[in-house]
mmCIF file of C-alpha atoms in Angstrom:
data_model
loop_
_atom_site.group_PDB
_atom_site.id
_atom_site.type_symbol
_atom_site.label_atom_id
_atom_site.label_comp_id
_atom_site.label_asym_id
_atom_site.label_seq_id
_atom_site.Cartn_x
_atom_site.Cartn_y
_atom_site.Cartn_z
ATOM 1 C CA ARG A 1 -6.341 145.604 -104.433
ATOM 2 C CA ASP A 2 -7.881 142.125 -105.044
ATOM 3 C CA SER A 3 -4.790 140.610 -105.071
ATOM 4 C CA ARG A 4 -3.889 142.124 -101.765
ATOM 5 C CA GLN A 5 -7.061 140.813 -100.227
ATOM 6 C CA SER A 6 -6.450 137.385 -101.786
ATOM 7 C CA TRP A 7 -3.006 137.358 -100.240
ATOM 8 C CA SER A 8 -4.258 138.315 -96.628
ATOM 9 C CA THR A 9 -6.832 135.716 -96.819
ATOM 10 C CA GLY A 10 -4.286 133.022 -97.712
ATOM 11 C CA ALA A 11 -2.023 134.095 -94.796
ATOM 12 C CA GLU A 12 -4.870 134.000 -92.423
ATOM 13 C CA GLY A 13 -5.718 130.643 -93.726
ATOM 14 C CA LEU A 14 -2.244 129.548 -93.580
ATOM 15 C CA LEU A 15 -1.778 130.857 -89.900
ATOM 16 C CA LYS A 16 -5.130 128.978 -88.849
ATOM 17 C CA SER A 17 -3.640 125.812 -90.514
ATOM 18 C CA THR A 18 -0.106 126.216 -88.564
ATOM 19 C CA ARG A 19 -2.126 126.648 -85.194
ATOM 20 C CA THR A 20 -4.268 123.774 -86.065
ATOM 21 C CA ALA A 21 -1.219 121.535 -86.926
ATOM 22 C CA THR A 22 0.640 122.832 -83.910
ATOM 23 C CA ALA A 23 -2.189 121.735 -81.653
ATOM 24 C CA CYS A 24 -2.819 118.444 -83.213
ATOM 25 C CA SER A 25 1.183 117.787 -82.745
ATOM 26 C CA ARG A 26 0.752 118.750 -79.096
ATOM 27 C CA CYS A 27 -2.193 116.306 -78.721
ATOM 28 C CA TRP A 28 -0.416 113.622 -80.351
ATOM 29 C CA ARG A 29 2.693 113.982 -78.207
ATOM 30 C CA LEU A 30 0.786 113.933 -75.134
ATOM 31 C CA ALA A 31 -1.100 110.830 -76.329
ATOM 32 C CA ARG A 32 2.114 109.126 -77.206
ATOM 33 C CA ARG A 33 3.641 109.980 -73.683
ATOM 34 C CA ARG A 34 0.588 108.484 -72.092
ATOM 35 C CA ARG A 35 0.662 105.410 -74.421
ATOM 36 C CA THR A 36 4.182 105.050 -73.530
ATOM 37 C CA ALA A 37 3.768 105.401 -69.756
ATOM 38 C CA VAL A 38 0.849 102.748 -69.890
ATOM 39 C CA THR A 39 3.199 100.424 -71.640
ATOM 40 C CA ARG A 40 5.956 100.845 -69.211
ATOM 41 C CA GLY A 41 3.550 100.741 -66.277
ATOM 42 C CA GLU A 42 4.262 104.428 -65.132
ATOM 43 C CA PRO A 43 1.400 106.607 -63.895
ATOM 44 C CA SER A 44 0.272 109.442 -66.002
ATOM 45 C CA THR A 45 0.853 113.096 -64.935
ATOM 46 C CA HIS A 46 -2.848 113.334 -63.779
ATOM 47 C CA THR A 47 -2.573 110.061 -61.981
ATOM 48 C CA SER A 48 0.682 111.143 -60.273
ATOM 49 C CA ARG A 49 -1.173 114.329 -59.261
ATOM 50 C CA VAL A 50 -4.111 112.480 -57.892
ATOM 51 C CA GLN A 51 -2.053 109.936 -55.969
ATOM 52 C CA GLY A 52 0.098 112.372 -54.653
ATOM 53 C CA ALA A 53 -2.862 114.151 -53.207
ATOM 54 C CA ARG A 54 -4.015 111.087 -51.664
ATOM 55 C CA GLY A 55 -0.789 110.138 -50.532
ATOM 56 C CA GLY A 56 -0.715 113.630 -48.528
ATOM 57 C CA GLN A 57 -3.906 113.029 -47.078
ATOM 58 C CA ARG A 58 -2.904 109.722 -45.937
ATOM 59 C CA ASP A 59 0.372 111.240 -44.277
ATOM 60 C CA ASP A 60 -1.945 113.794 -42.489
ATOM 61 C CA ALA A 61 -4.282 111.389 -41.454
ATOM 62 C CA ALA A 62 -1.288 109.256 -39.971
ATOM 63 C CA ARG A 63 0.210 112.245 -38.138
ATOM 64 C CA ASN A 64 -3.168 113.284 -36.638
ATOM 65 C CA VAL A 65 -3.639 109.432 -35.257
ATOM 66 C CA ALA A 66 0.080 109.509 -33.859
ATOM 67 C CA ARG A 67 -0.543 112.922 -32.293
ATOM 68 C CA ALA A 68 -3.858 111.664 -30.813
ATOM 69 C CA MET A 69 -2.230 108.575 -29.398
ATOM 70 C CA ALA A 70 0.790 110.493 -27.972
ATOM 71 C CA LEU A 71 -1.768 112.931 -26.214
ATOM 72 C CA ARG A 72 -3.699 109.943 -24.832
ATOM 73 C CA ARG A 73 -0.162 108.520 -23.458
ATOM 74 C CA TRP A 74 0.672 111.758 -21.949
ATOM 75 C CA ASP A 75 -2.828 112.132 -20.356
ATOM 76 C CA LEU A 76 -2.517 108.779 -18.699
ATOM 77 C CA ALA A 77 1.021 109.199 -17.502
ATOM 78 C CA ARG A 78 -0.028 112.625 -16.112
ATOM 79 C CA ASP A 79 -3.033 111.118 -14.187
ATOM 80 C CA VAL A 80 -0.687 108.393 -12.869
ATOM 81 C CA LEU A 81 1.807 111.146 -11.489
ATOM 82 C CA VAL A 82 -0.876 113.248 -10.211
ATOM 83 C CA GLY A 83 -2.643 110.215 -8.412
ATOM 84 C CA ALA A 84 0.725 109.055 -6.686
ATOM 85 C CA SER A 85 1.579 112.480 -5.563
ATOM 86 C CA LEU A 86 -1.426 113.590 -4.107
ATOM 87 C CA CYS A 87 -2.161 110.514 -2.394
ATOM 88 C CA THR A 88 1.143 110.968 -0.939
ATOM 89 C CA VAL A 89 0.324 114.525 0.195
ATOM 90 C CA GLY A 90 -2.879 113.346 1.821
ATOM 91 C CA ASP A 91 -1.208 110.575 3.795
ATOM 92 C CA PHE A 92 1.581 113.058 5.011
ATOM 93 C CA ALA A 93 -1.195 115.547 6.105
ATOM 94 C CA ALA A 94 -2.803 112.723 7.889
ATOM 95 C CA GLN A 95 0.219 111.603 9.968
ATOM 96 C CA GLN A 96 0.954 115.275 10.696
ATOM 97 C CA LEU A 97 -2.759 115.534 12.125
ATOM 98 C CA THR A 98 -2.373 112.545 14.232
ATOM 99 C CA ALA A 99 1.324 112.597 15.316
ATOM 100 C CA PRO A 100 2.797 115.954 14.689
ATOM 101 C CA GLY A 101 6.344 116.131 15.264
ATOM 102 C CA GLU A 102 7.144 112.452 15.069
ATOM 103 C CA ALA A 103 9.006 110.725 12.243
ATOM 104 C CA ILE A 104 7.403 109.953 8.887
ATOM 105 C CA ASP A 105 5.986 106.362 8.581
ATOM 106 C CA ALA A 106 7.610 105.328 5.281
ATOM 107 C CA GLN A 107 5.897 102.130 4.883
ATOM 108 C CA ARG A 108 2.459 103.699 5.339
ATOM 109 C CA LEU A 109 3.369 106.547 2.874
ATOM 110 C CA GLY A 110 4.674 104.104 0.261
ATOM 111 C CA ALA A 111 1.478 102.264 0.574
ATOM 112 C CA MET A 112 -0.794 105.544 -0.134
ATOM 113 C CA MET A 113 1.662 106.379 -2.868
ATOM 114 C CA SER A 114 1.537 102.935 -4.719
ATOM 115 C CA TYR A 115 -2.350 102.971 -4.336
ATOM 116 C CA GLY A 116 -2.614 106.478 -5.905
ATOM 117 C CA PHE A 117 -0.251 105.151 -8.783
ATOM 118 C CA PHE A 118 -2.325 102.168 -9.521
ATOM 119 C CA SER A 119 -5.855 103.253 -8.912
ATOM 120 C CA SER A 120 -5.342 106.388 -11.205
ATOM 121 C CA ILE A 121 -5.315 103.872 -14.292
ATOM 122 C CA PRO A 122 -8.815 102.482 -14.035
ATOM 123 C CA TYR A 123 -10.143 106.009 -13.138
ATOM 124 C CA HIS A 124 -8.717 107.231 -16.166
ATOM 125 C CA TYR A 125 -10.410 105.042 -18.450
ATOM 126 C CA TRP A 126 -13.555 105.319 -16.380
ATOM 127 C CA TYR A 127 -13.934 108.929 -16.753
ATOM 128 C CA HIS A 128 -13.265 108.616 -20.589
ATOM 129 C CA PHE A 129 -15.775 105.921 -20.863
ATOM 130 C CA LEU A 130 -18.358 107.842 -19.034
ATOM 131 C CA ALA A 131 -17.708 110.950 -21.455
ATOM 132 C CA ARG A 132 -18.252 108.569 -24.452
ATOM 133 C CA ARG A 133 -21.451 106.824 -23.001
ATOM 134 C CA LEU A 134 -23.190 109.932 -21.408
ATOM 135 C CA PRO A 135 -23.972 113.287 -22.524
ATOM 136 C CA GLN A 136 -22.325 116.220 -21.211
ATOM 137 C CA THR A 137 -25.579 117.229 -19.816
ATOM 138 C CA ALA A 138 -26.191 114.113 -17.722
ATOM 139 C CA VAL A 139 -24.369 115.654 -14.743
ATOM 140 C CA LEU A 140 -26.670 114.030 -12.150
ATOM 141 C CA GLN A 141 -26.427 110.440 -13.422
ATOM 142 C CA LYS A 142 -22.554 110.935 -13.343
ATOM 143 C CA VAL A 143 -22.470 112.131 -9.828
ATOM 144 C CA PHE A 144 -24.921 109.249 -8.955
ATOM 145 C CA LEU A 145 -22.469 106.864 -10.237
ATOM 146 C CA GLU A 146 -19.610 108.555 -8.760
ATOM 147 C CA CYS A 147 -20.976 108.628 -5.229
ATOM 148 C CA PHE A 148 -23.196 105.476 -5.034
ATOM 149 C CA VAL A 149 -21.119 103.070 -7.303
ATOM 150 C CA VAL A 150 -17.521 104.026 -7.805
ATOM 151 C CA THR A 151 -16.683 105.064 -4.231
ATOM 152 C CA PRO A 152 -18.630 102.513 -2.272
ATOM 153 C CA CYS A 153 -17.785 99.623 -4.412
ATOM 154 C CA PHE A 154 -14.500 100.283 -5.519
ATOM 155 C CA GLU A 155 -12.485 103.271 -3.806
ATOM 156 C CA ILE A 156 -13.347 102.487 -0.127
ATOM 157 C CA PRO A 157 -12.622 98.690 -0.229
ATOM 158 C CA ALA A 158 -9.779 98.914 -2.664
ATOM 159 C CA LEU A 159 -8.002 101.606 -0.550
ATOM 160 C CA ILE A 160 -8.605 100.070 3.048
ATOM 161 C CA THR A 161 -7.736 96.638 1.832
ATOM 162 C CA TRP A 162 -4.553 97.812 -0.110
ATOM 163 C CA THR A 163 -3.187 99.887 2.636
ATOM 164 C CA GLY A 164 -3.982 97.408 5.313
ATOM 165 C CA TYR A 165 -2.006 94.872 3.334
ATOM 166 C CA PHE A 166 0.968 96.838 2.361
ATOM 167 C CA GLY A 167 1.067 99.569 4.902
ATOM 168 C CA ARG A 168 0.155 97.716 8.006
ATOM 169 C CA ASN A 169 1.263 94.186 7.296
ATOM 170 C CA GLN A 170 -2.255 92.983 7.722
ATOM 171 C CA THR A 171 -3.307 89.580 6.616
ATOM 172 C CA PRO A 172 -6.302 89.507 4.137
ATOM 173 C CA SER A 173 -8.692 88.472 6.908
ATOM 174 C CA GLU A 174 -7.761 91.305 8.995
ATOM 175 C CA ALA A 175 -7.996 93.885 6.188
ATOM 176 C CA VAL A 176 -11.482 92.660 5.400
ATOM 177 C CA ALA A 177 -12.188 92.968 9.105
ATOM 178 C CA GLN A 178 -11.215 96.625 9.129
ATOM 179 C CA LEU A 179 -12.966 97.491 6.240
ATOM 180 C CA ARG A 180 -16.278 96.092 7.555
ATOM 181 C CA ARG A 181 -15.499 98.140 10.812
ATOM 182 C CA ASP A 182 -14.701 101.502 9.060
ATOM 183 C CA TYR A 183 -17.006 101.072 5.714
ATOM 184 C CA ALA A 184 -19.788 103.200 7.199
ATOM 185 C CA SER A 185 -17.736 106.190 8.211
ATOM 186 C CA ALA A 186 -15.750 105.998 4.871
ATOM 187 C CA PHE A 187 -19.082 106.004 2.963
ATOM 188 C CA VAL A 188 -20.485 108.866 4.786
ATOM 189 C CA ALA A 189 -17.140 110.812 4.248
ATOM 190 C CA GLY A 190 -17.235 109.896 0.709
ATOM 191 C CA LEU A 191 -20.830 111.758 0.202
ATOM 192 C CA VAL A 192 -19.562 114.729 2.002
ATOM 193 C CA VAL A 193 -16.527 115.081 -0.037
ATOM 194 C CA TRP A 194 -17.523 113.692 -3.672
ATOM 195 C CA ALA A 195 -21.188 114.729 -4.000
ATOM 196 C CA PRO A 196 -20.434 118.532 -4.256
ATOM 197 C CA SER A 197 -16.930 118.086 -5.887
ATOM 198 C CA SER A 198 -18.246 115.589 -8.556
ATOM 199 C CA PHE A 199 -21.090 117.910 -9.290
ATOM 200 C CA MET A 200 -18.586 120.724 -10.174
ATOM 201 C CA MET A 201 -16.231 118.588 -11.864
ATOM 202 C CA PHE A 202 -18.724 116.990 -14.332
ATOM 203 C CA ARG A 203 -20.259 120.404 -14.807
ATOM 204 C CA PHE A 204 -17.493 122.529 -15.850
ATOM 205 C CA VAL A 205 -14.080 120.461 -16.059
ATOM 206 C CA PRO A 206 -13.239 119.005 -19.352
ATOM 207 C CA VAL A 207 -12.955 115.107 -19.327
ATOM 208 C CA ARG A 208 -9.249 114.850 -20.045
ATOM 209 C CA TRP A 209 -8.695 116.749 -16.592
ATOM 210 C CA HIS A 210 -11.082 114.724 -14.657
ATOM 211 C CA VAL A 211 -8.584 112.406 -13.066
ATOM 212 C CA THR A 212 -6.172 115.441 -12.075
ATOM 213 C CA THR A 213 -9.303 117.230 -10.697
ATOM 214 C CA VAL A 214 -10.237 114.204 -8.701
ATOM 215 C CA TYR A 215 -6.993 113.743 -6.963
ATOM 216 C CA SER A 216 -6.707 117.354 -6.348
ATOM 217 C CA VAL A 217 -9.822 117.156 -4.329
ATOM 218 C CA GLY A 218 -8.779 113.863 -3.410
ATOM 219 C CA ALA A 219 -5.958 115.186 -1.470
ATOM 220 C CA VAL A 220 -8.497 116.042 1.370
ATOM 221 C CA TRP A 221 -10.328 112.713 0.651
ATOM 222 C CA ASP A 222 -6.960 110.806 1.068
ATOM 223 C CA CYS A 223 -6.131 112.590 4.175
ATOM 224 C CA VAL A 224 -9.471 111.361 5.565
ATOM 225 C CA MET A 225 -9.200 107.757 4.080
ATOM 226 C CA SER A 226 -5.578 107.688 5.477
ATOM 227 C CA LEU A 227 -6.888 108.460 8.930
ATOM 228 C CA LEU A 228 -9.434 105.710 8.586
ATOM 229 C CA ALA A 229 -7.198 103.137 6.957
ATOM 230 C CA PHE A 230 -4.216 103.325 9.553
ATOM 231 C CA ASP A 231 -5.965 104.859 12.559
ATOM 232 C CA GLY A 232 -9.640 103.937 12.264
ATOM 233 C CA ALA A 233 -12.665 106.007 13.244
ATOM 234 C CA HIS A 234 -10.981 107.190 16.275
ATOM 235 C CA GLY A 235 -8.121 108.563 14.143
ATOM 236 C CA LEU A 236 -10.516 110.360 12.025
ATOM 237 C CA ALA A 237 -12.036 111.968 15.240
ATOM 238 C CA HIS A 238 -8.658 112.828 16.507
ATOM 239 C CA GLY A 239 -7.899 114.563 13.307
ATOM 240 C CA ALA A 240 -11.162 116.418 13.510
ATOM 241 C CA GLY A 241 -10.253 117.627 17.093
ATOM 242 C CA LYS A 242 -6.812 118.901 16.147
ATOM 243 C CA ASP A 243 -8.650 121.077 13.302
ATOM 244 C CA GLU A 244 -11.180 122.527 15.778
ATOM 245 C CA GLU A 245 -8.292 123.260 17.993
ATOM 246 C CA GLY A 246 -6.277 124.908 15.320
#
């Protein structure tokens, strides 16, 4: 019995020694591999995993940036197309109101379309600027800027002079004279159109759809401004008379 116990104890000790030697051998081989990798300038397994994770994060960040830039370019392209299209629709409606059944004035239509094309670019960046600088709850401040800064200082002068120069072959002095003559009527029309529509837009519409919303409402505005730009205040009154008769 004593010999059996001593044999069992010796076997357990041998097994433990074998396990210890195996573990030490593994540690030695791992340390040797790491030393070899460092000598050769190769990253260790842990370093490779960390670098791989960081590389994956950088790739994800790069893809997100590329996706955001593509979305911004698409938003700008969409706003430009919508601005040109709806200005064209507005002038077409204005020509039908003032001269129903007559041939469409292509030069006038092209002037309005080109104005919508180019004016949508500053509007695109303007509404994104407002979204960054003012909180979403600052609706009244944005409406004030739209009605008393943007419309009277940019929209009305730019549209009347642009369409006068390119649509009616006016000289700069003639375009400025028409602007002085029709400015008051355009400003009043701007308040009627943009005060309620701007409030609804800034209150309920996301910023990426602001230019689309502006030019959707602006189809009516462009019709009014086309009447003023090409026919003057009497053209606007004539168009209103047609609506009343209808």
